[in-house]
Every structure is written in C-alpha cells, then in structure tokens.
Amino acid sequence: MPDDDLRAAKERGWRELAPVDEALRRGEIDEDEWHRRVLAIVEPAYLSATTPRGGSGHGGDAARWEHARRVLLVAVDRDGTFLDVGCANGLLMESVEAWAAEDGRRVTACGVEISAPLADLARSRLPGHADRIWAANAALWEPPRRFTFVRTGPDYVPAGRLGGYLLHLLDACVEPGGRLVLGTYNEEHDADAVAEAVAAAGLRIAGRASREHRHPALRYKVLWIDAD
Ligand SMILES: C[S@@+](CC[C@H](N)C(=O)[O-])C[C@H]1O[C@@H](n2cnc3c(N)ncnc32)[C@H](O)[C@@H]1O
C-alpha cells in the first residue's frame, strides 16, 4: 500500500498538523499556542460528526471501534476508577464501563478534555457522569482526586514532551498502586518509538498488549506503567 494509505490508517487525523509541530520546533509559537492550533482542527471536526464514534475521532463502525479500543481492558484489569484523558464526547468512558461490566468488573469512568465544548458534549451525552467530566489541559491539570486507571494518548502533547507529560500524570492523577495506560495508538509492527520515549523518561513499562489492524503494516498497541 502507498505511504498515504499508511498515514491515513494511523488515525492521527486529529493532529495531522506537521506545520504546527514545525512552528513550535522553530520557536515561533509556544506550547499553549500549539494546543490552540491543534484544537482548532480537532474541535469542529468532532463537534460536527454524525456518529458517536466520529465525535471521538474514530471513522469506523461500532465493530471496528470495539476492536480498536477494547484491547485497553487488558490493562484495566480490576475494579476501580478510570480517567479518560482526552475524553472527547465521552464514548470511550461509556464503552470501558460497559466492556468491564461484561468482563465482571465494576469500573467508574471519568473524563478530562482540553476542549470545553467537547467536555460539554460529553456531559450532555452522559448526564450521570457530568460531575466527573472536567475541561482542562491534562498536561497542566491538578485534578480534585486521583484515579485507579488513567488513560492517555501519545499525541496529546508536542513531540518530545511525552516523558514529562506522563511523569506529570503519574504524579498528579494516578492513585498509589494505580496504573497509567497509554493507548490505543497505531504503530507499525516493527516500530517501537512510543515505548522508547517512555523508557527514555525513566519509566518502567509494566505490560503491553496489541491487536491486529486492518492495515497489514500496523497494530493497535497499548502499554502501561504501574505507580508505586
Ligand atoms: C482521538 S480523541 C480520543 C477519544 C477517546 N478518548 C479515544 O481514546 O478514543 C483525542 C482527544 O483528546 C483531547 N486532547 C488532546 N490533548 C489533550 C490534553 N493535553 N488534555 C486534555 N485533552 C486533550 C482532544 O481534544 C481530543 O478530544
């Protein structure tokens, strides 16, 4: 398959923003502006989506959504609270609660979202969770409580900032004995750049899981780090 198909299959459309990354790298913008420019692309696309999955940045049907995301339950392996960092319209929150219940576990989902309109959308879709959905940039956020499981993606901060971001989430958001989960992200079978960035931050990867992707070069991957 041509490289363009591979890029599209990597589901990074929400931050398909090489010029923004480049402006930050050249020192023309600061990190706040990086987040603003990324959001200016993500927010209208998610808010105008016509399916629940589209409101979470996923272009597939319900079966593909489950295939791509349910692998997270390998990491979310016991009862507890689950914070979805970057919860968008809240679909992953409700999916994780439902899949955990099917597996015999009781998981209470919470969310934090950098886009205030998307956080509002999540609250209106999940009124029972409204007081557990916050609008904030997780890279700077000091939450009012801690969580058993905290999930995030590797692309929610500029390239090169992932290590510091994960250290902040471990310090501020994960409860003692809890788990920081990274994923799902799409990466080539033979690539390990995300895990290498985690290790470079001095963090020990406690576990990993992956699933096949419809693009033969890729896999859906998850890794996790356990808090002391
Ligand atoms: C691809 S969607 C993820 C939706 C869902 N959680 C999932 O995993 O399928 C990424 C979401 O993360 C949000 N986001 C990105 N950076 C963030 C940050 N630093 N803090 C909080 N939310 C962030 C984006 O606005 C977007 O709604």
GROMACS .gro file of C-alpha atoms and ligand atoms in nm:
model
  255
    1MET     CA    1   0.000   0.000   0.000
    2PRO     CA    2   0.125   0.352  -0.069
    3ASP     CA    3   0.257   0.563   0.217
    4ASP     CA    4  -0.051   0.791   0.205
    5ASP     CA    5  -0.275   0.493   0.288
    6LEU     CA    6  -0.047   0.407   0.577
    7ARG     CA    7  -0.059   0.763   0.711
    8ALA     CA    8  -0.438   0.774   0.685
    9ALA     CA    9  -0.467   0.434   0.854
   10LYS     CA   10  -0.266   0.558   1.151
   11GLU     CA   11  -0.571   0.757   1.270
   12ARG     CA   12  -0.365   1.061   1.352
   13GLY     CA   13  -0.601   1.291   1.163
   14TRP     CA   14  -0.688   1.472   1.484
   15ARG     CA   15  -0.339   1.610   1.493
   16GLU     CA   16  -0.229   1.581   1.133
   17LEU     CA   17  -0.054   1.909   1.184
   18ALA     CA   18   0.305   1.899   1.072
   19PRO     CA   19   0.316   2.279   1.020
   20VAL     CA   20   0.209   2.335   1.382
   21ASP     CA   21   0.476   2.097   1.510
   22GLU     CA   22   0.727   2.273   1.287
   23ALA     CA   23   0.627   2.621   1.415
   24LEU     CA   24   0.681   2.501   1.773
   25ARG     CA   25   1.013   2.343   1.682
   26ARG     CA   26   1.128   2.671   1.526
   27GLY     CA   27   1.026   2.864   1.838
   28GLU     CA   28   0.760   3.068   1.652
   29ILE     CA   29   0.483   2.955   1.887
   30ASP     CA   30   0.471   2.835   2.247
   31GLU     CA   31   0.302   2.520   2.378
   32ASP     CA   32  -0.023   2.699   2.462
   33GLU     CA   33  -0.048   2.812   2.102
   34TRP     CA   34   0.039   2.458   1.983
   35HIS     CA   35  -0.260   2.325   2.179
   36ARG     CA   36  -0.484   2.606   2.047
   37ARG     CA   37  -0.390   2.533   1.685
   38VAL     CA   38  -0.437   2.157   1.723
   39LEU     CA   39  -0.774   2.215   1.886
   40ALA     CA   40  -0.883   2.450   1.605
   41ILE     CA   41  -0.872   2.148   1.374
   42VAL     CA   42  -0.997   1.877   1.611
   43GLU     CA   43  -1.287   2.057   1.774
   44PRO     CA   44  -1.500   2.147   1.469
   45ALA     CA   45  -1.450   1.801   1.318
   46TYR     CA   46  -1.556   1.620   1.637
   47LEU     CA   47  -1.845   1.858   1.716
   48SER     CA   48  -1.992   1.821   1.366
   49ALA     CA   49  -1.953   1.441   1.347
   50THR     CA   50  -2.265   1.244   1.264
   51THR     CA   51  -2.184   0.931   1.467
   52PRO     CA   52  -2.082   0.886   1.835
   53ARG     CA   53  -1.754   0.740   1.713
   54GLY     CA   54  -1.689   1.041   1.490
   55GLY     CA   55  -1.732   1.260   1.798
   56SER     CA   56  -1.435   1.072   1.941
   57GLY     CA   57  -1.224   1.093   1.624
   58HIS     CA   58  -1.288   0.739   1.501
   59GLY     CA   59  -1.401   0.685   1.142
   60GLY     CA   60  -1.511   0.321   1.163
   61ASP     CA   61  -1.831   0.140   1.258
   62ALA     CA   62  -1.922   0.007   1.604
   63ALA     CA   63  -1.743  -0.325   1.546
   64ARG     CA   64  -1.421  -0.153   1.441
   65TRP     CA   65  -1.447   0.083   1.738
   66GLU     CA   66  -1.470  -0.212   1.975
   67HIS     CA   67  -1.186  -0.394   1.802
   68ALA     CA   68  -0.964  -0.085   1.817
   69ARG     CA   69  -1.039   0.011   2.178
   70ARG     CA   70  -1.142  -0.297   2.377
   71VAL     CA   71  -0.779  -0.409   2.400
   72LEU     CA   72  -0.750  -0.140   2.670
   73LEU     CA   73  -0.935  -0.379   2.901
   74VAL     CA   74  -0.622  -0.596   2.917
   75ALA     CA   75  -0.471  -0.310   3.119
   76VAL     CA   76  -0.792  -0.214   3.302
   77ASP     CA   77  -0.790  -0.549   3.478
   78ARG     CA   78  -0.973  -0.487   3.808
   79ASP     CA   79  -1.243  -0.276   3.970
   80GLY     CA   80  -1.169   0.094   4.012
   81THR     CA   81  -1.195   0.439   3.863
   82PHE     CA   82  -1.090   0.506   3.503
   83LEU     CA   83  -0.994   0.856   3.389
   84ASP     CA   84  -1.006   0.902   3.012
   85VAL     CA   85  -0.763   1.185   2.938
   86GLY     CA   86  -0.891   1.338   2.616
   87CYS     CA   87  -1.242   1.202   2.659
   88ALA     CA   88  -1.385   1.393   2.358
   89ASN     CA   89  -1.762   1.318   2.352
   90GLY     CA   90  -1.732   1.052   2.624
   91LEU     CA   91  -1.775   0.743   2.407
   92LEU     CA   92  -1.467   0.566   2.544
   93MET     CA   93  -1.584   0.634   2.900
   94GLU     CA   94  -1.916   0.460   2.843
   95SER     CA   95  -1.753   0.184   2.634
   96VAL     CA   96  -1.495   0.099   2.901
   97GLU     CA   97  -1.762   0.085   3.172
   98ALA     CA   98  -1.977  -0.146   2.958
   99TRP     CA   99  -1.691  -0.375   2.846
  100ALA     CA  100  -1.559  -0.400   3.203
  101ALA     CA  101  -1.910  -0.493   3.325
  102GLU     CA  102  -1.929  -0.765   3.057
  103ASP     CA  103  -1.599  -0.897   3.193
  104GLY     CA  104  -1.737  -0.895   3.550
  105ARG     CA  105  -1.561  -0.581   3.673
  106ARG     CA  106  -1.701  -0.257   3.812
  107VAL     CA  107  -1.526   0.043   3.657
  108THR     CA  108  -1.639   0.401   3.715
  109ALA     CA  109  -1.538   0.625   3.425
  110CYS     CA  110  -1.434   0.989   3.448
  111GLY     CA  111  -1.302   1.224   3.182
  112VAL     CA  112  -1.092   1.531   3.122
  113GLU     CA  113  -1.094   1.714   2.790
  114ILE     CA  114  -0.896   2.016   2.670
  115SER     CA  115  -1.192   2.138   2.462
  116ALA     CA  116  -1.463   2.296   2.677
  117PRO     CA  117  -1.735   2.244   2.409
  118LEU     CA  118  -1.640   1.875   2.378
  119ALA     CA  119  -1.646   1.838   2.759
  120ASP     CA  120  -1.996   1.995   2.749
  121LEU     CA  121  -2.098   1.748   2.479
  122ALA     CA  122  -1.968   1.458   2.690
  123ARG     CA  123  -2.164   1.588   2.993
  124SER     CA  124  -2.484   1.615   2.788
  125ARG     CA  125  -2.437   1.265   2.641
  126LEU     CA  126  -2.359   1.118   2.985
  127PRO     CA  127  -2.560   1.322   3.238
  128GLY     CA  128  -2.492   1.065   3.512
  129HIS     CA  129  -2.120   1.137   3.472
  130ALA     CA  130  -2.148   1.517   3.441
  131ASP     CA  131  -1.974   1.591   3.771
  132ARG     CA  132  -1.688   1.358   3.674
  133ILE     CA  133  -1.601   1.530   3.344
  134TRP     CA  134  -1.360   1.824   3.360
  135ALA     CA  135  -1.240   2.072   3.095
  136ALA     CA  136  -0.862   2.119   3.124
  137ASN     CA  137  -0.530   2.063   2.952
  138ALA     CA  138  -0.419   1.742   3.124
  139ALA     CA  139  -0.054   1.841   3.084
  140LEU     CA  140  -0.109   2.117   3.341
  141TRP     CA  141  -0.410   1.986   3.533
  142GLU     CA  142  -0.417   1.927   3.909
  143PRO     CA  143  -0.725   1.707   3.948
  144PRO     CA  144  -0.952   1.717   4.254
  145ARG     CA  145  -0.895   1.344   4.312
  146ARG     CA  146  -0.684   1.053   4.189
  147PHE     CA  147  -0.783   0.754   3.978
  148THR     CA  148  -0.703   0.381   3.968
  149PHE     CA  149  -0.652   0.387   3.589
  150VAL     CA  150  -0.553   0.691   3.385
  151ARG     CA  151  -0.555   0.653   3.007
  152THR     CA  152  -0.400   0.891   2.759
  153GLY     CA  153  -0.261   0.901   2.405
  154PRO     CA  154   0.097   0.969   2.299
  155ASP     CA  155   0.000   1.263   2.075
  156TYR     CA  156  -0.167   1.489   2.332
  157VAL     CA  157   0.146   1.695   2.386
  158PRO     CA  158   0.408   1.813   2.136
  159ALA     CA  159   0.667   1.564   2.016
  160GLY     CA  160   0.949   1.544   2.268
  161ARG     CA  161   0.724   1.632   2.566
  162LEU     CA  162   0.573   1.285   2.616
  163GLY     CA  163   0.804   1.181   2.901
  164GLY     CA  164   0.738   1.491   3.110
  165TYR     CA  165   0.365   1.462   3.039
  166LEU     CA  166   0.350   1.100   3.161
  167LEU     CA  167   0.550   1.187   3.472
  168HIS     CA  168   0.301   1.464   3.547
  169LEU     CA  169   0.003   1.228   3.505
  170LEU     CA  170   0.167   0.970   3.733
  171ASP     CA  171   0.239   1.234   3.993
  172ALA     CA  172  -0.091   1.425   3.980
  173CYS     CA  173  -0.359   1.181   3.863
  174VAL     CA  174  -0.276   0.814   3.934
  175GLU     CA  175  -0.357   0.683   4.282
  176PRO     CA  176  -0.092   0.482   4.474
  177GLY     CA  177  -0.083   0.132   4.326
  178GLY     CA  178  -0.274   0.255   4.020
  179ARG     CA  179  -0.186   0.237   3.654
  180LEU     CA  180  -0.111   0.482   3.372
  181VAL     CA  181  -0.226   0.341   3.037
  182LEU     CA  182  -0.101   0.468   2.704
  183GLY     CA  183  -0.314   0.379   2.404
  184THR     CA  184  -0.458   0.262   2.195
  185TYR     CA  185  -0.217   0.402   1.941
  186ASN     CA  186  -0.138   0.274   1.594
  187GLU     CA  187   0.218   0.190   1.514
  188GLU     CA  188   0.398  -0.028   1.263
  189HIS     CA  189   0.461  -0.388   1.379
  190ASP     CA  190   0.834  -0.342   1.380
  191ALA     CA  191   0.840   0.012   1.528
  192ASP     CA  192   0.867   0.089   1.899
  193ALA     CA  193   0.906   0.466   1.912
  194VAL     CA  194   0.637   0.522   2.178
  195ALA     CA  195   0.781   0.260   2.414
  196GLU     CA  196   1.129   0.400   2.354
  197ALA     CA  197   1.010   0.751   2.452
  198VAL     CA  198   0.853   0.607   2.768
  199ALA     CA  199   1.172   0.424   2.860
  200ALA     CA  200   1.378   0.735   2.785
  201ALA     CA  201   1.177   0.919   3.053
  202GLY     CA  202   1.300   0.659   3.305
  203LEU     CA  203   0.961   0.486   3.327
  204ARG     CA  204   0.932   0.109   3.351
  205ILE     CA  205   0.677  -0.048   3.119
  206ALA     CA  206   0.481  -0.298   3.331
  207GLY     CA  207   0.281  -0.454   3.049
  208ARG     CA  208   0.185  -0.435   2.684
  209ALA     CA  209  -0.090  -0.564   2.457
  210SER     CA  210  -0.173  -0.528   2.090
  211ARG     CA  211  -0.431  -0.622   1.830
  212GLU     CA  212  -0.417  -0.660   1.455
  213HIS     CA  213  -0.506  -0.354   1.246
  214ARG     CA  214  -0.693  -0.361   0.916
  215HIS     CA  215  -0.378  -0.213   0.760
  216PRO     CA  216  -0.132  -0.505   0.747
  217ALA     CA  217   0.168  -0.290   0.840
  218LEU     CA  218   0.012  -0.163   1.165
  219ARG     CA  219  -0.103  -0.285   1.505
  220TYR     CA  220  -0.323  -0.125   1.771
  221LYS     CA  221  -0.096  -0.103   2.073
  222VAL     CA  222  -0.136  -0.039   2.447
  223LEU     CA  223   0.130  -0.018   2.715
  224TRP     CA  224   0.109   0.062   3.082
  225ILE     CA  225   0.315   0.187   3.372
  226ASP     CA  226   0.234   0.096   3.732
  227ALA     CA  227   0.255   0.357   4.007
  228ASP     CA  228   0.430   0.272   4.333
  229LIG     C1  229  -0.854   1.091   1.944
  229LIG     S1  230  -0.952   1.172   2.067
  229LIG     C2  231  -0.967   1.041   2.184
  229LIG     C3  232  -1.107   1.000   2.213
  229LIG     C4  233  -1.115   0.879   2.306
  229LIG     N1  234  -1.064   0.910   2.438
  229LIG     C5  235  -1.042   0.759   2.249
  229LIG     O1  236  -0.938   0.722   2.303
  229LIG     O2  237  -1.089   0.705   2.152
  229LIG     C6  238  -0.834   1.280   2.145
  229LIG     C7  239  -0.899   1.383   2.237
  229LIG     O3  240  -0.801   1.429   2.329
  229LIG     C8  241  -0.818   1.567   2.351
  229LIG     N2  242  -0.690   1.618   2.400
  229LIG     C9  243  -0.577   1.633   2.328
  229LIG     N3  244  -0.478   1.682   2.404
  229LIG    C10  245  -0.530   1.696   2.529
  229LIG    C11  246  -0.476   1.741   2.653
  229LIG     N4  247  -0.348   1.782   2.661
  229LIG     N5  248  -0.557   1.744   2.762
  229LIG    C12  249  -0.687   1.703   2.754
  229LIG     N6  250  -0.743   1.659   2.638
  229LIG    C13  251  -0.665   1.655   2.528
  229LIG    C14  252  -0.858   1.619   2.214
  229LIG     O4  253  -0.925   1.746   2.222
  229LIG    C15  254  -0.949   1.506   2.165
  229LIG     O5  255  -1.084   1.530   2.201
   0.00000   0.00000   0.00000
